[in-house]
Amino acid sequence: MKIVISGATGLLGSELAEHFSKCDEVFSLKGSKDINILDFSSITETIVRIKPHLIIHAAAMRDLDICEENPEQTYLVNTLGTRNLLNAARKAKSIFAYISSNSVFDGKKENAYTEFDEVNPINVYGKSKLKSEEEVKASGIPCFILRVPYLYGIDGHPDRNYILKIVKALKTNMPMILACDQKDNPTYVKDLAFMIEKVIKSDAYGLYHLGNKGTASRYEFAVEIAKTLGLQYENILIPKTIQDMKRMAPRPANTTLSTLVYETIFDKNIRNWKEALHECLEKVDEKTL
């Protein structure tokens, strides 16, 4: 199967490229150096030339505060870029898999959000992702919309990788402030890649929530890393509320995703985030710190 993956330099995109390249023919779009998704003619020409069976659109502006400061650019990249890829997919007769986000919810629900809950994004990033979902639905193309929560892995530069930044802070006694009241289901990117494969290699098109089981705040996630590695964390990992952290973009309090539809159609055997994290931490290399 020919698969085009946009955003292939990101944590998820690079994992998907590695995962699918084992059995499929993968074409990775690694950002503006390869292709500019805002260039309608160029992206259309590229996709039509490749004629992929499937396009996985993982590219996006994701930093919530940068998105909040730059709403026009966010909508251009996240929403217009999606529309351009959709039009290219239509011409190439490709199936479309859109990687969306739990940020489409306002976080007011106490328990996990299902695919049937009302959406109500409270920041620019979430609004741009919801607009993109609407573009995908309206396209008439066979499609999957895959909402994912906070993702982690150990690839990438230590200064940009969340897990490695936490480990470095713990080992160097460098204080790190973490939200204690912003919760979702942290998800190991390798687990997510397997879930995505099950979905997109079926013909069960539609909306899915994907992710590991359980829920945790950013602070609880970091504490679990410290405990697993046997590192002292008191006075290093500092819990603060979202309000006290005074970020530019508003953060929803709870965006934990329920994998109800995925479990019903595909697989009920989904790991808890702690079990997945323990496996991930086994791969932490001292030399990268």
mmCIF file of C-alpha atoms in Angstrom:
data_model
loop_
_atom_site.group_PDB
_atom_site.id
_atom_site.type_symbol
_atom_site.label_atom_id
_atom_site.label_comp_id
_atom_site.label_asym_id
_atom_site.label_seq_id
_atom_site.Cartn_x
_atom_site.Cartn_y
_atom_site.Cartn_z
ATOM 1 C CA MET A 1 0.000 0.000 0.000
ATOM 2 C CA LYS A 2 1.254 3.504 -0.845
ATOM 3 C CA ILE A 3 0.906 5.858 2.139
ATOM 4 C CA VAL A 4 1.710 9.572 2.284
ATOM 5 C CA ILE A 5 2.400 10.941 5.785
ATOM 6 C CA SER A 6 2.489 14.687 6.394
ATOM 7 C CA GLY A 7 4.327 16.059 9.415
ATOM 8 C CA ALA A 8 6.810 13.199 9.306
ATOM 9 C CA THR A 9 9.391 15.055 11.409
ATOM 10 C CA GLY A 10 7.065 15.299 14.408
ATOM 11 C CA LEU A 11 6.803 12.784 17.240
ATOM 12 C CA LEU A 12 3.756 11.028 15.794
ATOM 13 C CA GLY A 13 4.554 11.510 12.118
ATOM 14 C CA SER A 14 8.057 10.062 12.432
ATOM 15 C CA GLU A 15 6.729 7.101 14.427
ATOM 16 C CA LEU A 16 4.041 6.438 11.804
ATOM 17 C CA ALA A 17 6.616 6.618 9.007
ATOM 18 C CA GLU A 18 8.814 4.074 10.780
ATOM 19 C CA HIS A 19 5.859 1.860 11.706
ATOM 20 C CA PHE A 20 4.256 1.674 8.258
ATOM 21 C CA SER A 21 7.520 1.437 6.316
ATOM 22 C CA LYS A 22 7.894 -2.135 7.621
ATOM 23 C CA CYS A 23 5.062 -3.357 5.382
ATOM 24 C CA ASP A 24 4.004 -0.447 3.169
ATOM 25 C CA GLU A 25 5.515 2.018 0.707
ATOM 26 C CA VAL A 26 5.743 5.266 2.678
ATOM 27 C CA PHE A 27 6.218 8.771 1.285
ATOM 28 C CA SER A 28 7.123 11.169 4.100
ATOM 29 C CA LEU A 29 6.373 14.885 3.824
ATOM 30 C CA LYS A 30 8.734 16.463 6.339
ATOM 31 C CA GLY A 31 7.647 20.091 6.236
ATOM 32 C CA SER A 32 8.277 23.053 3.962
ATOM 33 C CA LYS A 33 11.598 21.587 2.772
ATOM 34 C CA ASP A 34 9.684 18.750 1.100
ATOM 35 C CA ILE A 35 6.364 20.419 0.345
ATOM 36 C CA ASN A 36 4.394 23.459 1.455
ATOM 37 C CA ILE A 37 0.845 22.357 2.233
ATOM 38 C CA LEU A 38 -0.292 25.955 1.707
ATOM 39 C CA ASP A 39 0.885 25.778 -1.918
ATOM 40 C CA PHE A 40 -2.226 24.322 -3.529
ATOM 41 C CA SER A 41 -0.673 23.605 -6.934
ATOM 42 C CA SER A 42 2.476 22.035 -5.535
ATOM 43 C CA ILE A 43 0.740 19.777 -3.016
ATOM 44 C CA THR A 44 -1.816 18.683 -5.611
ATOM 45 C CA GLU A 45 0.886 17.898 -8.166
ATOM 46 C CA THR A 46 2.857 15.880 -5.600
ATOM 47 C CA ILE A 47 -0.091 13.830 -4.368
ATOM 48 C CA VAL A 48 -1.452 13.154 -7.864
ATOM 49 C CA ARG A 49 2.008 12.031 -8.988
ATOM 50 C CA ILE A 50 2.378 9.598 -6.065
ATOM 51 C CA LYS A 51 -1.257 8.408 -6.220
ATOM 52 C CA PRO A 52 -1.287 7.057 -2.648
ATOM 53 C CA HIS A 53 -3.942 4.672 -1.442
ATOM 54 C CA LEU A 54 -3.994 6.611 1.831
ATOM 55 C CA ILE A 55 -2.929 10.018 3.154
ATOM 56 C CA ILE A 56 -2.266 10.419 6.894
ATOM 57 C CA HIS A 57 -2.333 14.118 7.717
ATOM 58 C CA ALA A 58 -0.364 14.608 10.938
ATOM 59 C CA ALA A 59 1.203 18.018 10.208
ATOM 60 C CA ALA A 60 -0.026 20.934 12.333
ATOM 61 C CA MET A 61 0.891 23.942 14.443
ATOM 62 C CA ARG A 62 0.509 22.508 17.963
ATOM 63 C CA ASP A 63 2.005 24.878 20.531
ATOM 64 C CA LEU A 64 -1.105 26.266 22.216
ATOM 65 C CA ASP A 65 0.418 29.606 23.164
ATOM 66 C CA ILE A 66 2.009 30.202 19.758
ATOM 67 C CA CYS A 67 -1.324 29.353 18.127
ATOM 68 C CA GLU A 68 -3.132 31.778 20.440
ATOM 69 C CA GLU A 69 -0.694 34.557 19.523
ATOM 70 C CA ASN A 70 -0.906 33.789 15.800
ATOM 71 C CA PRO A 71 -4.516 32.835 14.987
ATOM 72 C CA GLU A 72 -4.375 33.641 11.270
ATOM 73 C CA GLN A 73 -1.254 31.556 10.691
ATOM 74 C CA THR A 74 -2.737 28.751 12.796
ATOM 75 C CA TYR A 75 -5.877 28.585 10.669
ATOM 76 C CA LEU A 76 -3.828 28.763 7.478
ATOM 77 C CA VAL A 77 -1.559 25.868 8.453
ATOM 78 C CA ASN A 78 -4.041 23.710 10.341
ATOM 79 C CA THR A 79 -7.257 24.316 8.395
ATOM 80 C CA LEU A 80 -6.376 25.595 4.928
ATOM 81 C CA GLY A 81 -3.506 23.111 4.784
ATOM 82 C CA THR A 82 -5.995 20.331 5.517
ATOM 83 C CA ARG A 83 -8.338 21.606 2.801
ATOM 84 C CA ASN A 84 -5.501 21.637 0.264
ATOM 85 C CA LEU A 85 -4.555 18.055 1.092
ATOM 86 C CA LEU A 86 -8.211 17.012 0.888
ATOM 87 C CA ASN A 87 -8.524 18.488 -2.598
ATOM 88 C CA ALA A 88 -5.350 16.694 -3.629
ATOM 89 C CA ALA A 89 -6.683 13.458 -2.126
ATOM 90 C CA ARG A 90 -9.900 13.830 -4.116
ATOM 91 C CA LYS A 91 -7.974 14.147 -7.392
ATOM 92 C CA ALA A 92 -5.726 11.196 -6.534
ATOM 93 C CA LYS A 93 -8.707 9.138 -5.289
ATOM 94 C CA SER A 94 -6.963 8.614 -1.941
ATOM 95 C CA ILE A 95 -8.448 7.715 1.435
ATOM 96 C CA PHE A 96 -7.826 10.433 4.035
ATOM 97 C CA ALA A 97 -6.884 9.962 7.710
ATOM 98 C CA TYR A 98 -6.882 13.184 9.712
ATOM 99 C CA ILE A 99 -5.052 13.375 13.046
ATOM 100 C CA SER A 100 -7.173 15.606 15.267
ATOM 101 C CA SER A 101 -6.996 16.459 18.962
ATOM 102 C CA ASN A 102 -8.715 16.246 22.323
ATOM 103 C CA SER A 103 -8.500 20.054 22.340
ATOM 104 C CA VAL A 104 -11.865 20.179 20.544
ATOM 105 C CA PHE A 105 -13.455 19.776 24.015
ATOM 106 C CA ASP A 106 -13.882 22.461 26.683
ATOM 107 C CA GLY A 107 -12.770 20.198 29.553
ATOM 108 C CA LYS A 108 -15.859 20.705 31.711
ATOM 109 C CA LYS A 109 -16.897 17.045 31.707
ATOM 110 C CA GLU A 110 -15.789 15.105 34.801
ATOM 111 C CA ASN A 111 -15.164 11.782 33.074
ATOM 112 C CA ALA A 112 -13.772 10.775 29.683
ATOM 113 C CA TYR A 113 -15.138 12.208 26.444
ATOM 114 C CA THR A 114 -16.680 9.820 23.919
ATOM 115 C CA GLU A 115 -17.062 10.342 20.187
ATOM 116 C CA PHE A 116 -20.690 11.333 20.835
ATOM 117 C CA ASP A 117 -20.027 14.230 23.219
ATOM 118 C CA GLU A 118 -20.505 17.855 22.202
ATOM 119 C CA VAL A 119 -17.394 19.704 21.048
ATOM 120 C CA ASN A 120 -16.609 23.206 22.304
ATOM 121 C CA PRO A 121 -12.951 24.246 21.910
ATOM 122 C CA ILE A 122 -11.737 27.094 24.122
ATOM 123 C CA ASN A 123 -8.468 28.032 22.398
ATOM 124 C CA VAL A 124 -7.331 28.861 18.867
ATOM 125 C CA TYR A 125 -5.575 25.526 18.384
ATOM 126 C CA GLY A 126 -8.687 23.543 19.322
ATOM 127 C CA LYS A 127 -10.889 25.708 17.118
ATOM 128 C CA SER A 128 -8.565 25.234 14.143
ATOM 129 C CA LYS A 129 -8.630 21.460 14.618
ATOM 130 C CA LEU A 130 -12.420 21.429 14.816
ATOM 131 C CA LYS A 131 -12.664 23.521 11.632
ATOM 132 C CA SER A 132 -10.352 20.997 9.985
ATOM 133 C CA GLU A 133 -12.576 18.119 11.117
ATOM 134 C CA GLU A 134 -15.507 19.910 9.499
ATOM 135 C CA GLU A 135 -13.537 20.263 6.250
ATOM 136 C CA VAL A 136 -12.798 16.531 6.296
ATOM 137 C CA LYS A 137 -16.430 15.583 6.939
ATOM 138 C CA ALA A 138 -17.695 17.893 4.188
ATOM 139 C CA SER A 139 -15.193 16.623 1.609
ATOM 140 C CA GLY A 140 -17.130 13.491 0.688
ATOM 141 C CA ILE A 141 -13.859 11.560 0.629
ATOM 142 C CA PRO A 142 -13.640 8.183 2.430
ATOM 143 C CA CYS A 143 -12.045 9.338 5.663
ATOM 144 C CA PHE A 144 -11.006 8.668 9.231
ATOM 145 C CA ILE A 145 -10.923 11.397 11.884
ATOM 146 C CA LEU A 146 -8.624 10.293 14.698
ATOM 147 C CA ARG A 147 -8.651 12.378 17.877
ATOM 148 C CA VAL A 148 -5.603 11.798 20.030
ATOM 149 C CA PRO A 149 -4.572 13.033 23.512
ATOM 150 C CA TYR A 150 -1.175 14.124 24.836
ATOM 151 C CA LEU A 151 1.509 11.933 23.227
ATOM 152 C CA TYR A 152 4.934 10.920 24.483
ATOM 153 C CA GLY A 153 7.933 8.958 23.280
ATOM 154 C CA ILE A 154 11.705 9.282 23.550
ATOM 155 C CA ASP A 155 12.652 10.285 20.012
ATOM 156 C CA GLY A 156 13.953 13.727 19.207
ATOM 157 C CA HIS A 157 16.339 16.190 20.821
ATOM 158 C CA PRO A 158 16.414 16.108 24.672
ATOM 159 C CA ASP A 159 15.613 19.823 24.879
ATOM 160 C CA ARG A 160 12.416 19.322 22.873
ATOM 161 C CA ASN A 161 11.296 15.925 24.160
ATOM 162 C CA TYR A 162 8.959 16.175 27.152
ATOM 163 C CA ILE A 163 10.039 12.931 28.848
ATOM 164 C CA LEU A 164 13.736 13.658 28.412
ATOM 165 C CA LYS A 165 13.246 17.214 29.697
ATOM 166 C CA ILE A 166 11.622 15.797 32.838
ATOM 167 C CA VAL A 167 14.408 13.241 33.336
ATOM 168 C CA LYS A 168 17.053 15.918 32.833
ATOM 169 C CA ALA A 169 15.342 18.176 35.395
ATOM 170 C CA LEU A 170 15.222 15.315 37.899
ATOM 171 C CA LYS A 171 18.878 14.384 37.398
ATOM 172 C CA THR A 172 20.154 17.963 37.586
ATOM 173 C CA ASN A 173 17.822 19.106 40.405
ATOM 174 C CA MET A 174 16.419 21.773 38.103
ATOM 175 C CA PRO A 175 12.926 22.885 39.262
ATOM 176 C CA MET A 176 10.159 22.232 36.745
ATOM 177 C CA ILE A 177 6.626 23.642 37.054
ATOM 178 C CA LEU A 178 3.835 21.301 35.947
ATOM 179 C CA ALA A 179 0.054 21.640 35.815
ATOM 180 C CA CYS A 180 -1.670 19.611 38.518
ATOM 181 C CA ASP A 181 -5.255 20.228 37.357
ATOM 182 C CA GLN A 182 -4.996 19.657 33.589
ATOM 183 C CA LYS A 183 -5.766 16.010 32.862
ATOM 184 C CA ASP A 184 -5.973 13.674 29.902
ATOM 185 C CA ASN A 185 -4.794 10.178 29.029
ATOM 186 C CA PRO A 186 -1.043 10.299 28.259
ATOM 187 C CA THR A 187 -0.419 7.986 25.325
ATOM 188 C CA TYR A 188 2.718 6.207 24.163
ATOM 189 C CA VAL A 189 3.241 7.033 20.502
ATOM 190 C CA LYS A 190 4.193 3.423 19.666
ATOM 191 C CA ASP A 191 0.888 2.138 21.077
ATOM 192 C CA LEU A 192 -0.959 4.787 19.100
ATOM 193 C CA ALA A 193 0.711 3.747 15.840
ATOM 194 C CA PHE A 194 -0.642 0.199 16.238
ATOM 195 C CA MET A 195 -4.128 1.551 16.982
ATOM 196 C CA ILE A 196 -4.028 3.826 13.948
ATOM 197 C CA GLU A 197 -2.965 0.931 11.725
ATOM 198 C CA LYS A 198 -5.928 -1.186 12.838
ATOM 199 C CA VAL A 199 -8.337 1.625 12.036
ATOM 200 C CA ILE A 200 -7.011 2.871 8.714
ATOM 201 C CA LYS A 201 -6.473 -0.593 7.245
ATOM 202 C CA SER A 202 -10.177 -1.272 7.683
ATOM 203 C CA ASP A 203 -13.082 0.205 5.765
ATOM 204 C CA ALA A 204 -14.808 1.340 8.979
ATOM 205 C CA TYR A 205 -14.614 5.035 8.147
ATOM 206 C CA GLY A 206 -15.559 7.686 10.679
ATOM 207 C CA LEU A 207 -14.559 9.337 13.950
ATOM 208 C CA TYR A 208 -12.424 7.593 16.579
ATOM 209 C CA HIS A 209 -10.868 8.521 19.900
ATOM 210 C CA LEU A 210 -7.526 6.751 20.350
ATOM 211 C CA GLY A 211 -5.157 6.533 23.302
ATOM 212 C CA ASN A 212 -3.990 4.588 26.320
ATOM 213 C CA LYS A 213 -6.280 3.923 29.285
ATOM 214 C CA GLY A 214 -6.360 5.953 32.475
ATOM 215 C CA THR A 215 -5.958 9.634 33.222
ATOM 216 C CA ALA A 216 -3.241 11.841 34.703
ATOM 217 C CA SER A 217 -2.219 15.448 35.108
ATOM 218 C CA ARG A 218 1.116 16.644 33.744
ATOM 219 C CA TYR A 219 2.394 16.644 37.337
ATOM 220 C CA GLU A 220 1.206 13.075 38.008
ATOM 221 C CA PHE A 221 2.809 11.966 34.747
ATOM 222 C CA ALA A 222 6.159 13.474 35.751
ATOM 223 C CA VAL A 223 5.968 11.983 39.261
ATOM 224 C CA GLU A 224 5.408 8.531 37.736
ATOM 225 C CA ILE A 225 8.560 9.002 35.660
ATOM 226 C CA ALA A 226 10.530 9.910 38.792
ATOM 227 C CA LYS A 227 9.182 6.944 40.773
ATOM 228 C CA THR A 228 9.817 4.499 37.933
ATOM 229 C CA LEU A 229 13.423 5.649 37.561
ATOM 230 C CA GLY A 230 13.963 5.848 41.322
ATOM 231 C CA LEU A 231 14.696 9.575 41.252
ATOM 232 C CA GLN A 232 13.915 12.092 43.988
ATOM 233 C CA TYR A 233 11.311 14.625 42.843
ATOM 234 C CA GLU A 234 10.269 16.694 45.866
ATOM 235 C CA ASN A 235 11.157 20.384 45.401
ATOM 236 C CA ILE A 236 12.063 19.608 41.780
ATOM 237 C CA LEU A 237 8.670 18.832 40.245
ATOM 238 C CA ILE A 238 6.478 21.726 41.327
ATOM 239 C CA PRO A 239 2.680 21.400 40.944
ATOM 240 C CA LYS A 240 0.698 24.495 39.984
ATOM 241 C CA THR A 241 -2.834 25.122 38.760
ATOM 242 C CA ILE A 242 -3.501 26.157 35.165
ATOM 243 C CA GLN A 243 -4.631 29.545 36.446
ATOM 244 C CA ASP A 244 -1.452 30.088 38.461
ATOM 245 C CA MET A 245 0.739 29.192 35.486
ATOM 246 C CA LYS A 246 -0.748 32.153 33.566
ATOM 247 C CA ARG A 247 -0.314 30.781 30.062
ATOM 248 C CA MET A 248 -1.589 32.798 27.120
ATOM 249 C CA ALA A 249 -3.886 30.103 25.725
ATOM 250 C CA PRO A 250 -6.665 28.792 27.964
ATOM 251 C CA ARG A 251 -6.308 25.102 28.834
ATOM 252 C CA PRO A 252 -9.282 22.751 29.294
ATOM 253 C CA ALA A 253 -9.171 21.005 32.678
ATOM 254 C CA ASN A 254 -10.051 17.494 31.509
ATOM 255 C CA THR A 255 -9.697 16.202 27.961
ATOM 256 C CA THR A 256 -9.391 12.491 28.699
ATOM 257 C CA LEU A 257 -10.630 10.492 25.713
ATOM 258 C CA SER A 258 -12.805 7.394 25.935
ATOM 259 C CA THR A 259 -11.906 4.809 23.278
ATOM 260 C CA LEU A 260 -15.466 3.478 23.206
ATOM 261 C CA VAL A 261 -15.873 3.172 19.424
ATOM 262 C CA TYR A 262 -12.391 1.735 18.839
ATOM 263 C CA GLU A 263 -12.939 -0.891 21.539
ATOM 264 C CA THR A 264 -16.354 -1.820 20.154
ATOM 265 C CA ILE A 265 -15.128 -2.298 16.583
ATOM 266 C CA PHE A 266 -11.487 -3.312 16.900
ATOM 267 C CA ASP A 267 -9.869 -4.169 20.224
ATOM 268 C CA LYS A 268 -10.673 -3.902 23.930
ATOM 269 C CA ASN A 269 -7.102 -4.773 24.934
ATOM 270 C CA ILE A 270 -5.639 -1.285 25.463
ATOM 271 C CA ARG A 271 -2.789 -0.687 27.903
ATOM 272 C CA ASN A 272 -2.952 1.701 30.836
ATOM 273 C CA TRP A 273 -0.716 4.743 30.382
ATOM 274 C CA LYS A 274 1.482 3.698 33.328
ATOM 275 C CA GLU A 275 2.256 0.288 31.838
ATOM 276 C CA ALA A 276 3.093 1.895 28.497
ATOM 277 C CA LEU A 277 5.218 4.579 30.177
ATOM 278 C CA HIS A 278 7.264 1.967 32.048
ATOM 279 C CA GLU A 279 8.106 0.294 28.730
ATOM 280 C CA CYS A 280 8.997 3.640 27.167
ATOM 281 C CA LEU A 281 11.331 4.526 30.044
ATOM 282 C CA GLU A 282 13.286 1.310 29.512
ATOM 283 C CA LYS A 283 14.492 2.910 26.277
ATOM 284 C CA VAL A 284 15.813 6.095 27.884
ATOM 285 C CA ASP A 285 19.499 6.374 27.001
ATOM 286 C CA GLU A 286 21.798 8.054 29.517
ATOM 287 C CA LYS A 287 23.864 9.465 26.650
ATOM 288 C CA THR A 288 20.937 11.554 25.399
ATOM 289 C CA LEU A 289 20.690 13.494 28.680
#
